[in-house]
Short mmCIF file of C-alpha atoms and ligand atoms in Angstrom, two decimals:
data_model
loop_
_atom_site.label_atom_id
_atom_site.label_comp_id
_atom_site.label_asym_id
_atom_site.label_seq_id
_atom_site.Cartn_x
_atom_site.Cartn_y
_atom_site.Cartn_z
CA UNK A 218 -23.34 -38.98 -19.00
CA UNK A 219 -19.73 -38.21 -19.85
CA UNK A 220 -18.44 -36.37 -22.88
CA UNK A 221 -15.93 -37.93 -24.96
CA UNK A 222 -12.43 -35.65 -25.11
CA UNK A 223 -12.94 -33.34 -28.22
CA UNK A 224 -9.36 -34.21 -29.27
CA UNK A 225 -10.22 -37.54 -30.49
CA UNK A 226 -8.41 -39.63 -27.80
CA UNK A 227 -11.00 -41.74 -26.70
CA UNK A 228 -10.97 -41.10 -23.58
CA UNK A 229 -13.90 -38.97 -21.10
CA UNK A 230 -13.58 -34.87 -21.24
CA UNK A 231 -12.37 -33.72 -17.49
CA UNK A 232 -12.52 -30.05 -18.28
CA UNK A 233 -13.77 -27.30 -20.48
CA UNK A 234 -10.99 -25.11 -22.09
CA UNK A 235 -11.67 -21.36 -20.95
CA UNK A 236 -10.04 -20.29 -24.12
CA UNK A 237 -11.29 -22.26 -26.73
CA UNK A 238 -14.43 -23.92 -25.39
CA UNK A 239 -12.92 -27.33 -26.04
CA UNK A 240 -14.23 -30.25 -23.82
CA UNK A 241 -10.62 -32.46 -23.11
CA UNK A 242 -9.33 -34.98 -20.81
CA UNK A 243 -6.56 -34.01 -18.88
CA UNK A 244 -3.41 -34.92 -20.82
CA UNK A 245 -5.19 -33.45 -23.85
CA UNK A 246 -5.50 -30.00 -22.08
CA UNK A 247 -1.75 -30.29 -20.63
CA UNK A 248 -0.65 -31.02 -24.41
CA UNK A 249 -2.57 -27.94 -25.83
CA UNK A 250 -1.57 -26.04 -22.98
CA UNK A 251 1.94 -26.69 -23.35
CA UNK A 252 2.10 -26.57 -27.05
CA UNK A 253 0.34 -23.32 -27.42
CA UNK A 254 3.57 -22.05 -25.09
CA UNK A 255 6.10 -23.73 -27.37
CA UNK A 256 4.65 -22.05 -30.28
CA UNK A 257 4.82 -18.63 -28.76
CA UNK A 258 8.27 -19.30 -28.03
CA UNK A 259 9.78 -20.59 -31.36
CA UNK A 260 7.27 -17.93 -33.33
CA UNK A 261 8.64 -15.05 -31.14
CA UNK A 262 12.27 -16.54 -31.62
CA UNK A 263 12.25 -15.99 -27.59
CA UNK A 264 15.82 -17.95 -26.94
CA UNK A 265 18.79 -19.28 -28.50
CA UNK A 266 20.20 -22.46 -28.00
CA UNK A 267 22.60 -22.44 -25.28
CA UNK A 268 21.03 -19.09 -23.77
CA UNK A 269 20.94 -18.60 -19.70
CA UNK A 270 17.57 -17.75 -18.96
CA UNK A 271 16.42 -16.19 -15.39
CA UNK A 272 13.06 -16.70 -14.44
CA UNK A 273 11.63 -14.12 -12.37
CA UNK A 274 9.98 -16.24 -9.52
CA UNK A 275 7.21 -14.79 -7.30
CA UNK A 276 6.08 -17.98 -6.01
CA UNK A 277 2.70 -17.22 -7.50
CA UNK A 278 0.23 -19.31 -9.89
CA UNK A 279 1.89 -17.68 -12.94
CA UNK A 280 5.37 -17.64 -12.34
CA UNK A 281 5.43 -21.62 -10.80
CA UNK A 282 3.49 -22.65 -14.11
CA UNK A 283 5.93 -20.68 -15.91
CA UNK A 284 8.82 -22.55 -14.40
CA UNK A 285 7.19 -26.01 -14.47
CA UNK A 286 6.48 -25.42 -18.43
CA UNK A 287 9.96 -23.98 -19.31
CA UNK A 288 11.55 -26.94 -17.68
CA UNK A 289 9.41 -29.16 -19.64
CA UNK A 290 9.80 -27.83 -22.88
CA UNK A 291 13.51 -27.39 -22.48
CA UNK A 292 13.75 -31.20 -22.09
CA UNK A 293 11.00 -31.97 -24.60
CA UNK A 294 12.05 -29.88 -27.67
CA UNK A 295 15.95 -30.10 -26.36
CA UNK A 296 15.96 -26.13 -26.12
CA UNK A 297 19.40 -26.36 -24.69
CA UNK A 298 18.53 -23.56 -22.29
CA UNK A 299 20.28 -23.04 -18.82
CA UNK A 300 17.10 -21.94 -16.62
CA UNK A 301 17.36 -20.42 -13.25
CA UNK A 302 15.11 -18.71 -10.58
CA UNK A 303 15.14 -15.10 -9.90
CA UNK A 304 13.33 -13.86 -6.93
CA UNK A 305 12.74 -10.33 -5.50
CA UNK A 306 12.43 -9.99 -1.86
CA UNK A 307 10.65 -6.66 -1.20
CA UNK A 308 10.25 -7.40 2.72
CA UNK A 309 6.74 -7.44 2.99
CA UNK A 310 5.85 -9.54 6.26
CA UNK A 311 3.25 -11.88 5.67
CA UNK A 312 3.31 -11.94 2.32
CA UNK A 313 6.77 -12.34 0.36
CA UNK A 314 8.12 -13.82 3.48
CA UNK A 315 5.68 -16.93 2.86
CA UNK A 316 5.70 -16.60 -0.90
CA UNK A 317 9.55 -17.07 -0.72
CA UNK A 318 9.13 -20.53 0.98
CA UNK A 319 7.11 -21.51 -2.21
CA UNK A 320 10.02 -20.23 -4.29
CA UNK A 321 12.83 -22.24 -2.56
CA UNK A 322 10.05 -25.45 -2.58
CA UNK A 323 10.04 -24.83 -7.03
CA UNK A 324 13.87 -24.78 -6.60
CA UNK A 325 13.95 -27.87 -4.92
CA UNK A 326 10.86 -29.27 -7.15
CA UNK A 327 12.42 -28.03 -10.75
CA UNK A 328 16.30 -28.52 -9.79
CA UNK A 329 16.93 -24.42 -10.97
CA UNK A 330 19.61 -22.44 -8.89
CA UNK A 331 17.61 -19.81 -7.18
CA UNK A 332 18.74 -16.00 -6.91
CA UNK A 333 17.11 -14.09 -4.21
CA UNK A 334 17.87 -10.14 -3.87
CA UNK A 335 16.42 -8.23 -1.11
CA UNK A 336 15.09 -4.48 -1.12
CA UNK A 337 16.66 -4.18 2.33
CA UNK A 338 20.44 -5.32 1.18
CA UNK A 339 20.10 -3.09 -2.48
CA UNK A 340 18.20 0.17 -1.48
CA UNK A 341 18.73 -0.32 2.26
CA UNK A 342 14.53 -0.04 2.83
CA UNK A 343 12.05 -3.07 3.28
CA UNK A 344 8.62 -2.37 1.48
CA UNK A 345 7.36 -2.65 5.43
CA UNK A 346 9.59 0.50 6.02
CA UNK A 347 8.89 2.14 3.01
CA UNK A 348 4.91 2.28 3.91
CA UNK A 349 5.66 3.35 7.21
CA UNK A 350 7.37 6.26 5.89
CA UNK A 351 5.14 7.13 2.94
CA UNK A 352 1.66 5.16 3.92
CA UNK A 353 -0.15 3.08 1.72
CA UNK A 354 -1.10 5.56 -1.35
CA UNK A 355 1.84 5.46 -3.43
CA UNK A 356 3.60 2.01 -2.26
CA UNK A 357 3.52 0.83 -5.50
CA UNK A 358 5.05 3.25 -7.51
CA UNK A 359 8.00 2.48 -4.75
CA UNK A 360 7.71 -1.06 -5.36
CA UNK A 361 7.23 -1.35 -9.11
CA UNK A 362 10.50 0.68 -9.83
CA UNK A 363 12.63 -0.95 -7.20
CA UNK A 364 11.78 -4.18 -8.74
CA UNK A 365 11.97 -3.21 -12.08
CA UNK A 366 15.69 -2.02 -11.14
CA UNK A 367 16.17 -5.15 -8.86
CA UNK A 368 15.36 -7.57 -11.46
CA UNK A 369 18.05 -5.59 -14.11
CA UNK A 370 20.50 -6.20 -11.30
CA UNK A 371 19.67 -9.72 -10.46
CA UNK A 372 19.63 -10.61 -13.83
CA UNK A 373 23.32 -8.67 -14.69
CA UNK A 374 24.88 -10.76 -11.63
CA UNK A 375 24.08 -14.01 -13.09
CA UNK A 376 24.84 -13.06 -16.46
CA UNK A 377 21.84 -14.53 -17.97
CA UNK A 378 20.53 -13.43 -21.97
CA UNK A 379 16.99 -12.72 -20.80
CA UNK A 380 14.33 -12.67 -17.95
CA UNK A 381 11.33 -14.64 -18.48
CA UNK A 382 8.29 -12.69 -16.55
CA UNK A 383 5.17 -14.70 -15.78
CA UNK A 384 2.73 -12.40 -17.64
CA UNK A 385 -0.12 -13.94 -18.77
CA UNK A 386 -2.90 -12.67 -21.67
CA UNK A 387 -4.98 -11.24 -18.89
CA UNK A 388 -2.64 -9.01 -17.68
CA UNK A 389 -1.41 -7.99 -20.73
CA UNK A 390 -5.20 -7.42 -21.84
CA UNK A 391 -5.51 -5.40 -18.54
CA UNK A 392 -2.65 -3.42 -19.33
CA UNK A 393 -4.03 -2.35 -22.80
CA UNK A 394 -7.70 -1.39 -21.36
CA UNK A 395 -5.69 0.19 -18.73
CA UNK A 396 -3.62 2.66 -21.31
CA UNK A 397 -6.60 3.00 -23.34
CA UNK A 398 -8.46 4.12 -20.82
CA UNK A 399 -6.25 6.82 -19.97
CA UNK A 400 -5.37 7.69 -23.38
CA UNK A 401 -1.41 6.59 -22.79
CA UNK A 402 -1.76 5.05 -26.50
CA UNK A 403 2.22 5.52 -26.77
CA UNK A 404 2.80 2.52 -24.30
CA UNK A 405 0.05 0.08 -26.50
CA UNK A 406 3.18 -0.98 -28.46
CA UNK A 407 5.72 -2.03 -25.43
CA UNK A 408 2.91 -3.43 -23.38
CA UNK A 409 1.81 -5.87 -25.80
CA UNK A 410 5.71 -6.39 -26.96
CA UNK A 411 6.44 -10.33 -26.24
CA UNK A 412 9.84 -9.33 -25.85
CA UNK A 413 11.23 -5.64 -24.23
CA UNK A 414 14.21 -3.71 -23.49
CA UNK A 415 16.36 -1.27 -25.57
CA UNK A 416 20.11 -1.91 -26.37
CA UNK A 417 22.43 -2.48 -23.45
CA UNK A 418 19.66 -3.75 -21.28
CA UNK A 419 18.51 -7.22 -20.43
CA UNK A 420 15.73 -8.15 -22.52
CA UNK A 421 12.04 -9.40 -20.75
CA UNK A 422 10.29 -11.76 -22.58
CA UNK A 423 6.52 -13.35 -22.07
CA UNK A 424 6.26 -16.76 -22.70
CA UNK A 425 2.51 -16.40 -21.18
CA UNK A 426 1.49 -13.76 -23.48
CA UNK A 427 -1.19 -15.69 -24.89
CA UNK A 428 -1.83 -17.77 -21.93
CA UNK A 429 -5.36 -17.44 -20.23
CA UNK A 430 -5.36 -17.15 -16.39
CA UNK A 431 -7.74 -19.34 -16.07
CA UNK A 432 -5.98 -22.00 -17.56
CA UNK A 433 -3.24 -21.24 -15.86
CA UNK A 434 -5.03 -21.84 -12.39
CA UNK A 435 -6.39 -25.29 -14.25
CA UNK A 436 -3.05 -26.54 -15.29
CA UNK A 437 -1.43 -25.74 -11.77
CA UNK A 438 -4.64 -27.39 -9.99
CA UNK A 439 -4.16 -30.69 -12.00
CA UNK A 440 -0.24 -30.79 -12.12
CA UNK A 441 -0.63 -29.82 -7.80
CA UNK A 442 1.75 -27.83 -8.49
CA UNK A 443 2.83 -25.59 -5.48
CA UNK A 444 2.11 -22.14 -5.87
CA UNK A 445 1.17 -19.21 -3.24
CA UNK A 446 -1.76 -17.55 -3.52
CA UNK A 447 -2.50 -14.58 -1.08
CA UNK A 448 -2.77 -11.42 -2.11
CA UNK A 449 -0.07 -8.82 -1.47
CA UNK A 450 -1.06 -7.35 2.25
CA UNK A 451 -0.06 -3.29 0.45
CA UNK A 452 -2.20 -4.12 -2.97
CA UNK A 453 -4.43 -1.67 -3.30
CA UNK A 454 -4.02 -0.85 -7.26
CA UNK A 455 -7.52 0.15 -7.81
CA UNK A 456 -7.26 0.98 -11.43
CA UNK A 457 -5.64 -2.07 -12.47
CA UNK A 458 -8.87 -3.88 -10.43
CA UNK A 459 -11.10 -1.84 -12.41
CA UNK A 460 -9.58 -3.12 -16.06
CA UNK A 461 -9.60 -6.28 -14.03
CA UNK A 462 -13.44 -6.45 -13.28
CA UNK A 463 -14.19 -5.03 -16.50
CA UNK A 464 -12.27 -7.84 -18.50
CA UNK A 465 -13.51 -10.40 -16.58
CA UNK A 466 -17.44 -9.22 -17.05
CA UNK A 467 -16.36 -8.97 -20.62
CA UNK A 468 -14.52 -12.44 -20.31
CA UNK A 469 -17.95 -14.17 -19.02
CA UNK A 470 -20.05 -13.05 -22.23
CA UNK A 471 -17.08 -13.53 -24.73
CA UNK A 472 -14.06 -15.23 -23.74
CA UNK A 473 -11.81 -14.45 -26.94
CA UNK A 474 -12.31 -10.89 -25.98
CA UNK A 475 -8.82 -11.29 -23.75
CA UNK A 476 -7.14 -12.66 -27.18
CA UNK A 477 -9.12 -9.79 -29.05
CA UNK A 478 -7.81 -6.61 -26.89
CA UNK A 479 -4.16 -8.21 -27.26
CA UNK A 480 -4.51 -8.14 -30.86
CA UNK A 481 -6.10 -4.60 -30.57
CA UNK A 482 -2.82 -3.40 -28.71
CA UNK A 483 -0.59 -4.94 -31.25
CA UNK A 484 -2.23 -3.46 -34.10
CA UNK A 485 -3.07 -0.12 -33.26
CA UNK A 486 -1.61 2.58 -34.85
CA UNK A 487 1.05 5.12 -33.05
CA UNK A 488 1.02 8.26 -34.31
CA UNK A 489 4.83 9.23 -35.09
CA UNK A 490 4.78 12.47 -33.28
CA UNK A 491 3.97 10.11 -30.04
CA UNK A 492 7.22 9.22 -28.73
CA UNK A 493 8.32 7.10 -25.90
CA UNK A 494 11.10 8.57 -23.63
CA UNK A 495 14.40 7.35 -25.15
CA UNK A 496 16.75 4.61 -22.64
CA UNK A 497 20.31 5.88 -21.55
CA UNK A 498 22.46 5.33 -18.44
CA UNK A 499 21.36 6.31 -15.03
CA UNK A 500 24.67 8.93 -14.02
CA UNK A 501 23.94 7.68 -10.16
CA UNK A 502 23.39 3.79 -10.23
CA UNK A 503 24.60 3.19 -14.29
CA UNK A 504 21.47 1.07 -14.32
CA UNK A 505 18.90 1.83 -17.63
CA UNK A 506 16.58 5.04 -17.30
CA UNK A 507 14.86 7.29 -19.56
CA UNK A 508 16.20 9.89 -17.32
CA UNK A 509 19.73 11.49 -16.19
CA UNK A 510 19.36 10.25 -12.83
CA UNK A 511 16.59 6.71 -12.92
CA UNK A 512 13.27 7.12 -10.88
CA UNK A 513 14.63 4.49 -8.66
CA UNK A 514 17.56 6.90 -7.32
CA UNK A 515 15.38 9.55 -7.22
CA UNK A 516 12.94 7.74 -4.87
CA UNK A 517 15.37 6.32 -2.82
CA UNK A 518 17.01 9.97 -2.68
CA UNK A 519 13.63 10.96 -1.32
CA UNK A 520 13.32 8.13 1.40
CA UNK A 521 16.54 8.95 2.53
CA UNK A 522 16.17 12.58 2.95
CA UNK A 523 13.20 12.28 4.97
CA UNK A 524 10.96 13.87 2.25
CA UNK A 525 9.50 10.82 -0.14
CA UNK A 526 6.67 12.66 -1.78
CA UNK A 527 9.54 14.91 -3.61
CA UNK A 528 10.41 11.59 -5.36
CA UNK A 529 6.99 11.19 -6.48
CA UNK A 530 6.45 13.17 -9.73
CA UNK A 531 7.98 14.47 -12.74
CA UNK A 532 11.49 13.15 -12.43
CA UNK A 533 12.88 15.66 -15.23
CA UNK A 534 12.68 17.91 -12.36
CA UNK A 535 13.19 15.87 -9.43
CA UNK A 536 17.06 16.05 -10.66
CA UNK A 537 17.12 19.91 -10.25
CA UNK A 538 15.41 19.57 -6.56
CA UNK A 539 18.46 17.14 -5.71
CA UNK A 540 20.93 19.72 -7.30
CA UNK A 541 19.31 22.39 -5.26
CA UNK A 542 18.54 20.22 -2.28
CA UNK A 543 22.38 19.09 -1.57
CA UNK A 544 23.36 22.87 -2.54
CA UNK A 545 21.87 24.17 0.09
CA UNK A 546 23.11 21.56 2.58
CA UNK A 547 23.71 21.70 6.04
CA UNK A 548 21.19 24.12 7.83
CA UNK A 549 19.06 25.28 4.75
CA UNK A 550 15.55 26.08 4.70
CA UNK A 551 14.35 22.97 3.25
CA UNK A 552 16.01 21.19 6.08
CA UNK A 553 13.84 22.99 8.77
CA UNK A 554 11.07 22.79 6.29
CA UNK A 555 11.30 18.91 6.38
CA UNK A 556 11.71 18.91 10.11
CA UNK A 557 8.49 21.33 10.08
CA UNK A 558 6.83 18.79 7.43
CA UNK A 559 7.38 15.56 10.15
CA UNK A 560 5.89 17.14 12.71
CA UNK A 561 2.91 18.60 11.21
CA UNK A 562 2.33 15.46 9.16
CA UNK A 563 1.49 13.44 12.32
CA UNK A 564 -1.25 16.07 12.57
CA UNK A 565 -2.30 15.96 9.22
CA UNK A 566 -5.19 13.75 10.19
CA UNK A 567 -7.14 15.92 12.26
CA UNK A 568 -9.88 17.91 10.98
CA UNK A 569 -10.21 21.80 11.34
CA UNK A 570 -11.01 25.22 9.47
CA UNK A 571 -9.11 27.18 7.37
CA UNK A 572 -7.91 29.92 9.27
CA UNK A 573 -8.03 32.19 6.28
CA UNK A 574 -10.25 35.26 6.35
CA UNK A 575 -10.92 34.58 2.50
CA UNK A 576 -14.73 33.76 2.00
CA UNK A 577 -15.01 33.40 -1.51
CA UNK A 578 -13.10 30.64 -3.65
CA UNK A 579 -10.27 32.25 -4.38
CA UNK A 580 -7.23 31.13 -3.48
CA UNK A 581 -5.95 32.45 -0.19
CA UNK A 582 -2.44 30.67 -0.47
CA UNK A 583 -3.07 28.08 2.47
CA UNK A 584 -5.86 25.66 1.50
CA UNK A 585 -5.61 25.37 -2.32
CA UNK A 586 -8.67 27.14 -3.05
CA UNK A 587 -10.81 25.38 -0.33
CA UNK A 588 -10.99 27.94 1.85
CA UNK A 589 -14.10 28.34 4.28
CA UNK A 590 -14.53 24.14 4.20
CA UNK A 591 -12.73 21.82 6.45
CA UNK A 592 -9.13 21.90 5.45
CA UNK A 593 -8.05 18.28 6.87
CA UNK A 594 -4.63 19.12 7.16
CA UNK A 595 -4.75 21.51 4.41
CA UNK A 596 -1.93 23.59 6.36
CA UNK A 597 0.72 21.04 5.78
CA UNK A 598 -0.03 20.14 2.09
CA UNK A 599 0.13 24.30 1.45
CA UNK A 600 3.76 23.99 3.11
CA UNK A 601 4.63 20.84 0.79
CA UNK A 602 3.17 22.74 -2.25
CA UNK A 603 5.54 25.63 -1.65
CA UNK A 604 8.35 23.68 -1.49
CA UNK A 605 7.82 21.73 -4.52
CA UNK A 606 7.22 25.40 -6.10
CA UNK A 607 10.29 26.08 -4.46
CA UNK A 608 12.28 23.33 -5.83
CA UNK A 609 10.47 23.22 -9.51
CA UNK A 610 8.19 20.31 -8.74
CA UNK A 611 4.68 20.37 -9.47
CA UNK A 612 2.82 19.34 -6.59
CA UNK A 613 0.92 16.48 -9.36
CA UNK A 614 -0.72 13.21 -8.22
CA UNK A 615 -0.57 12.00 -11.81
CA UNK A 616 1.26 14.19 -14.29
CA UNK A 617 0.84 13.40 -18.08
CA UNK A 618 4.17 14.56 -20.13
CA UNK A 619 3.78 13.63 -23.71
CA UNK A 620 0.90 11.10 -22.97
CA UNK A 621 3.65 9.25 -20.13
CA UNK A 622 2.21 9.26 -16.79
CA UNK A 623 5.52 8.94 -14.76
CA UNK A 624 4.05 7.51 -11.82
CA UNK A 625 2.52 4.59 -13.26
CA UNK A 626 5.02 2.23 -13.54
CA UNK A 627 5.79 0.17 -16.55
CA UNK A 628 3.43 -2.69 -17.48
CA UNK A 629 6.56 -5.02 -16.43
CA UNK A 630 7.25 -3.58 -13.27
CA UNK A 631 3.19 -3.91 -12.32
CA UNK A 632 2.15 -6.24 -9.37
CA UNK A 633 -1.27 -7.49 -9.87
CA UNK A 634 -0.98 -8.24 -6.08
CA UNK A 635 -3.18 -11.19 -7.53
CA UNK A 636 -3.69 -14.35 -5.88
CA UNK A 637 -5.53 -16.57 -8.58
CA UNK A 638 -7.73 -18.57 -6.34
CA UNK A 639 -9.28 -21.53 -7.43
CA UNK A 640 -12.65 -21.07 -5.60
CA UNK A 641 -13.59 -18.32 -8.00
CA UNK A 642 -12.78 -20.54 -11.25
CA UNK A 643 -15.49 -22.94 -12.83
CA UNK A 644 -13.14 -26.01 -13.63
CA UNK A 645 -15.15 -29.30 -14.06
CA UNK A 646 -18.30 -29.35 -15.62
FE1 SF4 B 996 4.40 -3.94 -4.12
FE2 SF4 B 996 2.85 -5.71 -5.54
FE3 SF4 B 996 2.44 -5.34 -2.92
FE4 SF4 B 996 2.16 -2.85 -4.42
S1 SF4 B 996 1.02 -4.79 -4.42
S2 SF4 B 996 3.04 -3.11 -2.68
S3 SF4 B 996 3.72 -3.38 -6.32
S4 SF4 B 996 4.03 -6.48 -3.98
ZN1 ZN B 997 19.76 5.38 -10.66
#
């Protein structure tokens, strides 16, 4: 039996809003969805009349819906904004090449200009090449750091006032959960901020901050918007995946938990002695950085010097490493060690027994305390460890410095690698 639209328009309802549980017809859903975003924009004072605004466009559901809604609201409420699309081509075959075709379709559909910047042009490396060099463990660290700077560079080229990103309520709630789970309370304020950016940088704003992912998918579905829904071929993102799974489970029981978690993140008090790194300008590339040399430059230097692992870790010590490396060029011990390492890295998969005679669990110096166990390439690791030590870099997987894990990209850099497929959503009823 048909159910009447809850908004009282007289039509039959065709959907149940995941956020509120209201049963609505399509038109009343569109109105509610768009009006909430309009309210978020005006309450957060995200834009000023006459602003040029770059929409970070990936071709995915979030940025596609963002572009569509921004165009609609700009006309409907006469914001007076000059909207344009800005895309980053990471160089991921089978993923970004296809999704960029969707962005080009968005450009034509929404009649906005489109600027595409590629990692290859900016850094000389595609993600395909980086992954071939570093493997699939830290790929998102490189990708996230490079993307953040690439967006800054693109925005500077376009001369825009701000960058609008498609981060939705689920993304932000996931990030809050992740920061809580890893004890990084200092980031809570920033990850829940609707507008981020310090002096001298181009701010990023999140008009979809309070918009549920499920509603974004529903809106795209009913509006028949064209978007790309394949996951990145390099997407591991295990930690975010767990946070996402936890959130989805909780959402099934209590849909308001997404808003509740964002609210908790917004209002959680941060102790004064927990400070975020201050922003400055990278001495090399002149873009914003929390260190003298920015993370993008450090990672790039590591790639170009053939030892990318040295770019992973504490950036405060990476500068020292770079200076010492340069001082010892050419024909330095490090040079030879890099050649050795590259040779040995080919064999790191081969399992063997530690050659040390030490039988107890004391560190023999070759195997990080794993004597008499299978080494699984430990000899190579020990050489890396001694190099890292020599160059003042801890061999760390994740170093917590004042509560900030420097390997984990900022939430704005983060790519969920997600696809938002419709099949998993309960839309009609
Ligand atoms: Fe880059 Fe995202 Fe793919 Fe990771 S999942 S490699 S951050 S596009
Ligand atoms: Zn730099």
